[in-house]
PDB file of C-alpha atoms in Angstrom:
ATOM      1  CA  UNK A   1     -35.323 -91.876 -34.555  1.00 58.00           C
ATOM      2  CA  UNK A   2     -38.549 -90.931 -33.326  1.00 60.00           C
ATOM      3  CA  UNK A   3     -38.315 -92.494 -30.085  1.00 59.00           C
ATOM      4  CA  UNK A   4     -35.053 -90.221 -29.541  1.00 52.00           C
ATOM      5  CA  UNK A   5     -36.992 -86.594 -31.620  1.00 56.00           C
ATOM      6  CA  UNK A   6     -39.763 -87.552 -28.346  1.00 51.00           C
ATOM      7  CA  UNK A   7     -37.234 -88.331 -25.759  1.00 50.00           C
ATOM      8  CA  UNK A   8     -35.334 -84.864 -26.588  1.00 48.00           C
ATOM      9  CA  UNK A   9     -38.827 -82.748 -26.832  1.00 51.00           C
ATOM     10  CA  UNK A  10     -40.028 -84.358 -23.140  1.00 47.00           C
ATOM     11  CA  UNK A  11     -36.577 -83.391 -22.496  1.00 49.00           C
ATOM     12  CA  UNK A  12     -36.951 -79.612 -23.343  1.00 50.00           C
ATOM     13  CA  UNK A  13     -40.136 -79.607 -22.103  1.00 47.00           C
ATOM     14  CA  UNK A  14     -39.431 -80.665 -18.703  1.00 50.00           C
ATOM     15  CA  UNK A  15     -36.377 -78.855 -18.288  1.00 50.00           C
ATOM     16  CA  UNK A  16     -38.431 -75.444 -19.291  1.00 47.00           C
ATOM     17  CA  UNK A  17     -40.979 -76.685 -16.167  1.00 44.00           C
ATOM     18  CA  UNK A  18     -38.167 -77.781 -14.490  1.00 46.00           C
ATOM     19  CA  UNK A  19     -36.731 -73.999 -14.964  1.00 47.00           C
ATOM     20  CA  UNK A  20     -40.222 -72.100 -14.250  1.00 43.00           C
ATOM     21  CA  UNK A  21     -40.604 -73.480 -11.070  1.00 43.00           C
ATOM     22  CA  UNK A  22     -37.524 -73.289  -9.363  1.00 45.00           C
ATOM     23  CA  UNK A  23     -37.097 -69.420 -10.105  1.00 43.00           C
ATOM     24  CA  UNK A  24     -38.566 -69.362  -6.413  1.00 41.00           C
ATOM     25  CA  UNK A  25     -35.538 -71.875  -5.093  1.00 43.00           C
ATOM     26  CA  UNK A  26     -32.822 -70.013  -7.381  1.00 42.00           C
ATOM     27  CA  UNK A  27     -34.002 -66.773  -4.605  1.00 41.00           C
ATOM     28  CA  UNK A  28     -32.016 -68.522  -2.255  1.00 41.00           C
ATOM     29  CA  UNK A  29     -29.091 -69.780  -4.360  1.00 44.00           C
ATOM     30  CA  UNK A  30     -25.897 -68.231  -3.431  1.00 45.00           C
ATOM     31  CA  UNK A  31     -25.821 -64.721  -5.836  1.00 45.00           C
ATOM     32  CA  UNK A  32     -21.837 -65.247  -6.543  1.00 46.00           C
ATOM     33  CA  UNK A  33     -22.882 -68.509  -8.474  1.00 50.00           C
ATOM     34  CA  UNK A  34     -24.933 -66.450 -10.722  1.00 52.00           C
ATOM     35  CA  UNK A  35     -22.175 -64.906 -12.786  1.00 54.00           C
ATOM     36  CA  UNK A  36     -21.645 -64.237 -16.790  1.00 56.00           C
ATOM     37  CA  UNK A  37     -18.069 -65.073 -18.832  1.00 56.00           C
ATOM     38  CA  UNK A  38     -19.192 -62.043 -20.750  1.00 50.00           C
ATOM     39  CA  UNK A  39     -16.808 -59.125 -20.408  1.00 52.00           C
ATOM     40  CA  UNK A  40     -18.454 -56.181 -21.000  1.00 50.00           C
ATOM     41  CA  UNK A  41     -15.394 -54.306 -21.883  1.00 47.00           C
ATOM     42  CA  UNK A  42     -13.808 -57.147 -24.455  1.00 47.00           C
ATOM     43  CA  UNK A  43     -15.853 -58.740 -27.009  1.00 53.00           C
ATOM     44  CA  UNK A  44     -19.104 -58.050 -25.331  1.00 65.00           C
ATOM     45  CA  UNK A  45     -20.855 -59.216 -29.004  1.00 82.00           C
ATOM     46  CA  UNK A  46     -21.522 -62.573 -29.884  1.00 87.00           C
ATOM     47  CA  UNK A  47     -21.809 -61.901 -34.015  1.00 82.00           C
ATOM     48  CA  UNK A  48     -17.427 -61.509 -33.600  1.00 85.00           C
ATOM     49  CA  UNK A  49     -17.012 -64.281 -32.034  1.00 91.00           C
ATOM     50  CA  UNK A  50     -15.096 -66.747 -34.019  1.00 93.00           C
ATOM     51  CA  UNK A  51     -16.796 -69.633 -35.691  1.00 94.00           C
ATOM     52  CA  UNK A  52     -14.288 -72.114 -34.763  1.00 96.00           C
ATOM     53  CA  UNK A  53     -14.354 -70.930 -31.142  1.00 97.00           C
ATOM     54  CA  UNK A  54     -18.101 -72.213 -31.562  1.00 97.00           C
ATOM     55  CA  UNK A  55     -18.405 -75.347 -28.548  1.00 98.00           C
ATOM     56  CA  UNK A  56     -19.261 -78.076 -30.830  1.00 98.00           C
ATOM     57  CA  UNK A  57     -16.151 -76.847 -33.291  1.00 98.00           C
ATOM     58  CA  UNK A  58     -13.890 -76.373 -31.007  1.00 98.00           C
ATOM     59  CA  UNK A  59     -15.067 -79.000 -27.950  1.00 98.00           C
ATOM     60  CA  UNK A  60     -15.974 -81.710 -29.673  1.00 99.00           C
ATOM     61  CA  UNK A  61     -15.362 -83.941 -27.256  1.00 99.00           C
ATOM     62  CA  UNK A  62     -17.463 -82.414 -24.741  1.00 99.00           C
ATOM     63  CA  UNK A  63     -20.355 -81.101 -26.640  1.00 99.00           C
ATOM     64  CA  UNK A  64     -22.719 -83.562 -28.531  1.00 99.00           C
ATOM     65  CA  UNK A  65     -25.611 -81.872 -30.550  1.00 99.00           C
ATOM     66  CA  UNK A  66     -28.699 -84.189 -29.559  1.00 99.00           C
ATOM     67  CA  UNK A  67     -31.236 -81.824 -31.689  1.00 99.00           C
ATOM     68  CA  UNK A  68     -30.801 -78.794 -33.784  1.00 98.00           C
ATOM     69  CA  UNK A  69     -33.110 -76.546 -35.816  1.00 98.00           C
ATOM     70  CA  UNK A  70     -33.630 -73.125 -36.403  1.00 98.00           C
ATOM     71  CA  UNK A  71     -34.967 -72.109 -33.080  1.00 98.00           C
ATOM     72  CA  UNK A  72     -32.583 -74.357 -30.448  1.00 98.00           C
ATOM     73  CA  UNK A  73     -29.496 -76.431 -30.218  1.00 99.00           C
ATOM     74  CA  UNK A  74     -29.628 -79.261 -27.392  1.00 99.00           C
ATOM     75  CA  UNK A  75     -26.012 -80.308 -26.407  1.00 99.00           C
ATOM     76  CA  UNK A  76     -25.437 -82.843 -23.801  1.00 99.00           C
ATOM     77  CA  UNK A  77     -21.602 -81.915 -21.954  1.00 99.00           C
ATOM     78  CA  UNK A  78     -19.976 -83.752 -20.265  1.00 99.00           C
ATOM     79  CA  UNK A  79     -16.545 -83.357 -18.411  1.00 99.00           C
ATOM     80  CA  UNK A  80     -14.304 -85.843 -17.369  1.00 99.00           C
ATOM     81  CA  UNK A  81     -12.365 -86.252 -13.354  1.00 99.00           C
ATOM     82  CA  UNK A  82     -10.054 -84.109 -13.731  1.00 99.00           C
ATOM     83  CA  UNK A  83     -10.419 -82.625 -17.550  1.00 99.00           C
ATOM     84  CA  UNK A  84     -10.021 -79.312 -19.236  1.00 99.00           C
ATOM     85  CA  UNK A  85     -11.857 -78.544 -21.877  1.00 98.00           C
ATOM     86  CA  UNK A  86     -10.481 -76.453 -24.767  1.00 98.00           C
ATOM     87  CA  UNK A  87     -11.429 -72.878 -24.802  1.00 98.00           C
ATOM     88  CA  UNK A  88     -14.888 -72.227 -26.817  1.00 98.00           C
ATOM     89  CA  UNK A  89     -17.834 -69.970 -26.694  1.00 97.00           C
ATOM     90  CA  UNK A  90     -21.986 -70.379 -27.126  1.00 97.00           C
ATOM     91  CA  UNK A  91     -22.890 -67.798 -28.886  1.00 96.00           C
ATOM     92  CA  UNK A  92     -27.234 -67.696 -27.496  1.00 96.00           C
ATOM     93  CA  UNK A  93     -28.414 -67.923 -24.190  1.00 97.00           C
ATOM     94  CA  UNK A  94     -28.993 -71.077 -22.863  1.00 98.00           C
ATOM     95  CA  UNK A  95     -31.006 -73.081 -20.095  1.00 98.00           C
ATOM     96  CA  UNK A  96     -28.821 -75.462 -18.442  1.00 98.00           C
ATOM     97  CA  UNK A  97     -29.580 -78.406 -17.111  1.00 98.00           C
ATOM     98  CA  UNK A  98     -26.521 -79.623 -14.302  1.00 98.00           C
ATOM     99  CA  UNK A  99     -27.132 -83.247 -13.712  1.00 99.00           C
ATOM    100  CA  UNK A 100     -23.717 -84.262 -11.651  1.00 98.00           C
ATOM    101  CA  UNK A 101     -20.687 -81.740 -10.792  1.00 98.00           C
ATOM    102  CA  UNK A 102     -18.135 -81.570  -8.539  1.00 97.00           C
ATOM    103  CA  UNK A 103     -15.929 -78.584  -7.977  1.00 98.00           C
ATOM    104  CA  UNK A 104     -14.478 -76.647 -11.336  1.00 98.00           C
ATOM    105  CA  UNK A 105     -13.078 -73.534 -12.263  1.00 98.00           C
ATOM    106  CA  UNK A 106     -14.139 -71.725 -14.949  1.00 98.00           C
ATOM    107  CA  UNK A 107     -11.818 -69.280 -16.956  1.00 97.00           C
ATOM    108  CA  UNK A 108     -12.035 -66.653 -19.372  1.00 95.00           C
ATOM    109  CA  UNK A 109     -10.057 -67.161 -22.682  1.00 93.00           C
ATOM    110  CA  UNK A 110      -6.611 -65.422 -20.884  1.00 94.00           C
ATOM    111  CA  UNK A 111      -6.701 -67.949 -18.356  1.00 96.00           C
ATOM    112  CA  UNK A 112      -8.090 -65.892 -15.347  1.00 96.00           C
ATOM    113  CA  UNK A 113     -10.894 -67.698 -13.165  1.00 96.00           C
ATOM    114  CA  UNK A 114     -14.150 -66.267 -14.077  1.00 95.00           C
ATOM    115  CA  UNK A 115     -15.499 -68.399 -11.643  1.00 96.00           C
ATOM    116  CA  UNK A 116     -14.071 -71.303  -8.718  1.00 98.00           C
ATOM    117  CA  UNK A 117     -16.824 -73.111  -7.348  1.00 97.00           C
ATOM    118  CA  UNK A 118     -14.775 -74.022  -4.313  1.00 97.00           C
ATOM    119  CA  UNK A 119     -14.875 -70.008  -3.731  1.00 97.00           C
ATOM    120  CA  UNK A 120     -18.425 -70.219  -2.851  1.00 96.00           C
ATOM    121  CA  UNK A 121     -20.378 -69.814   0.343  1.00 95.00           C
ATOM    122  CA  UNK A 122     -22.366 -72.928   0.057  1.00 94.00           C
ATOM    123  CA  UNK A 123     -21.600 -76.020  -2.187  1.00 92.00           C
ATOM    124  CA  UNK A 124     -24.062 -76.217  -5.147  1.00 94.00           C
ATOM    125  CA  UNK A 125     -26.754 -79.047  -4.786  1.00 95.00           C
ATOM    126  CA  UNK A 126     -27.237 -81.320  -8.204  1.00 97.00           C
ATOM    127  CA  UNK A 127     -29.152 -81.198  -9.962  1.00 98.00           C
ATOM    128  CA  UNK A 128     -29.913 -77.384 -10.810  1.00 97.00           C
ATOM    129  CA  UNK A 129     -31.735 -75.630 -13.555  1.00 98.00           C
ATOM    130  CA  UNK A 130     -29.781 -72.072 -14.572  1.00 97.00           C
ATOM    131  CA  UNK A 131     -30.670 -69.414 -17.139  1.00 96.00           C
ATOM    132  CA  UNK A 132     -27.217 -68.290 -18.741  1.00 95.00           C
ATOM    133  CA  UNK A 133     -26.773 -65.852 -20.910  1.00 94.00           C
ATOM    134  CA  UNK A 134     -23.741 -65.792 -24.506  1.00 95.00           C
ATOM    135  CA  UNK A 135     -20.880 -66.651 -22.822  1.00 95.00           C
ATOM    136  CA  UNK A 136     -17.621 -65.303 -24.263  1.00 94.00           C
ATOM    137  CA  UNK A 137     -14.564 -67.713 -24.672  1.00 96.00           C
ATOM    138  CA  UNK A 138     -14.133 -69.674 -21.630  1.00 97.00           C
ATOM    139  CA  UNK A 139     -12.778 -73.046 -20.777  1.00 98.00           C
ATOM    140  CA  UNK A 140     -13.938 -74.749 -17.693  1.00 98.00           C
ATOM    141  CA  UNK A 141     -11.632 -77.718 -15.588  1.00 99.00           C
ATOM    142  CA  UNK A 142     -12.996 -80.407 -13.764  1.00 99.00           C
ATOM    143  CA  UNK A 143     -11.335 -80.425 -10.269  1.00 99.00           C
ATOM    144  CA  UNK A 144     -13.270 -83.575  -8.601  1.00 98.00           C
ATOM    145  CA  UNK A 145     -11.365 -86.817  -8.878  1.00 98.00           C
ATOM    146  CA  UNK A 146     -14.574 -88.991  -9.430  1.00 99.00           C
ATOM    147  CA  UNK A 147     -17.125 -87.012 -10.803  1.00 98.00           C
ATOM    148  CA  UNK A 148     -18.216 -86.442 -13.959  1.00 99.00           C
ATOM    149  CA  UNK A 149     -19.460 -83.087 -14.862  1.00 99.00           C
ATOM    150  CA  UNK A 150     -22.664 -84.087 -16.917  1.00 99.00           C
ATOM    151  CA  UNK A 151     -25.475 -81.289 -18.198  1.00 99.00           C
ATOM    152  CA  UNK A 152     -27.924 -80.931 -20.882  1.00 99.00           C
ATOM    153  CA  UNK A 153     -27.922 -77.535 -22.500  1.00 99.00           C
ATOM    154  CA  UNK A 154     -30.560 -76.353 -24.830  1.00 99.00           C
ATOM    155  CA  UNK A 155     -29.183 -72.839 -26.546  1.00 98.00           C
ATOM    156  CA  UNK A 156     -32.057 -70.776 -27.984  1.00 98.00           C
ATOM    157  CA  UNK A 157     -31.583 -69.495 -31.095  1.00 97.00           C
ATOM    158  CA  UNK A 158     -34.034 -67.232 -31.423  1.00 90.00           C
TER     159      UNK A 158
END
């Protein structure tokens, strides 16, 4: 257990350095990548969100806690070729930590494409280190055929 509580803090630790330093590369990233599943003009507030809408609740499959306190929740995702997750929210903003993706589509709760990575100008490079803020219900599909979508996301509670 305390090989794994020093594991997840080097974890946290590195992907905050990890995060710091590549503001200057994230410059250059592609703005339409940097987009939000929070509409501002439907349930722009976190604290109505439903519980069970909450990613561990409602994901399970897809979102493992690896630490939680008071301040953060660590969840590693993953996403299967070819999966769709069911629709969830997080509820704080969040450091993210993409380790492996191929192309997905992201949608709001309705079903309309918040974001289709195929869309883009340039392909996104792996791994990346994003800032993200609440993000409303959403459900995201993996299009690739052999990749595993695979991040680490550490939500900050306070």
């Amino acid at each position: 257990m305390k090989n794994l509580k020093t594991y997840v803090s080097l974890l946290i630790f590195s992907i905050a350095i990890t995060a710091t330093f590549s503001q200057e590369k994230e410059k250059n990233l592609d703005k339409s990548f940097a987009y939000n599943s929070v509409d501002p003009h439907y349930w722009d507030e976190p604290d109505y969100w439903p519980a069970s809408l909450d990613a561990v609740f409602a994901a399970p499959k897809n979102h493992k806690i690896l630490l939680e306190n008071d301040q953060v929740r660590v969840l590693e995702v993953t996403l299967a070729p070819g999966e769709t997750e069911e629709i969830h929210h997080h509820r704080w903003p969040s450091v993210l930590y993409i380790q492996e993706a191929g192309d997905f589509i992201d949608y709001d709760e309705k079903g309309k494409i918040i974001l289709d990575t195929r869309q883009l100008k340039t392909p996104l490079t792996f791994p990346m280190t994003m800032w993200k803020g609440p993000e409303a219900p959403h459900s995201v599909e993996n299009l690739s055929t052999t990749i595993t979508i695979r991040l680490i996301r550490v939500e900050m509670k306070q």
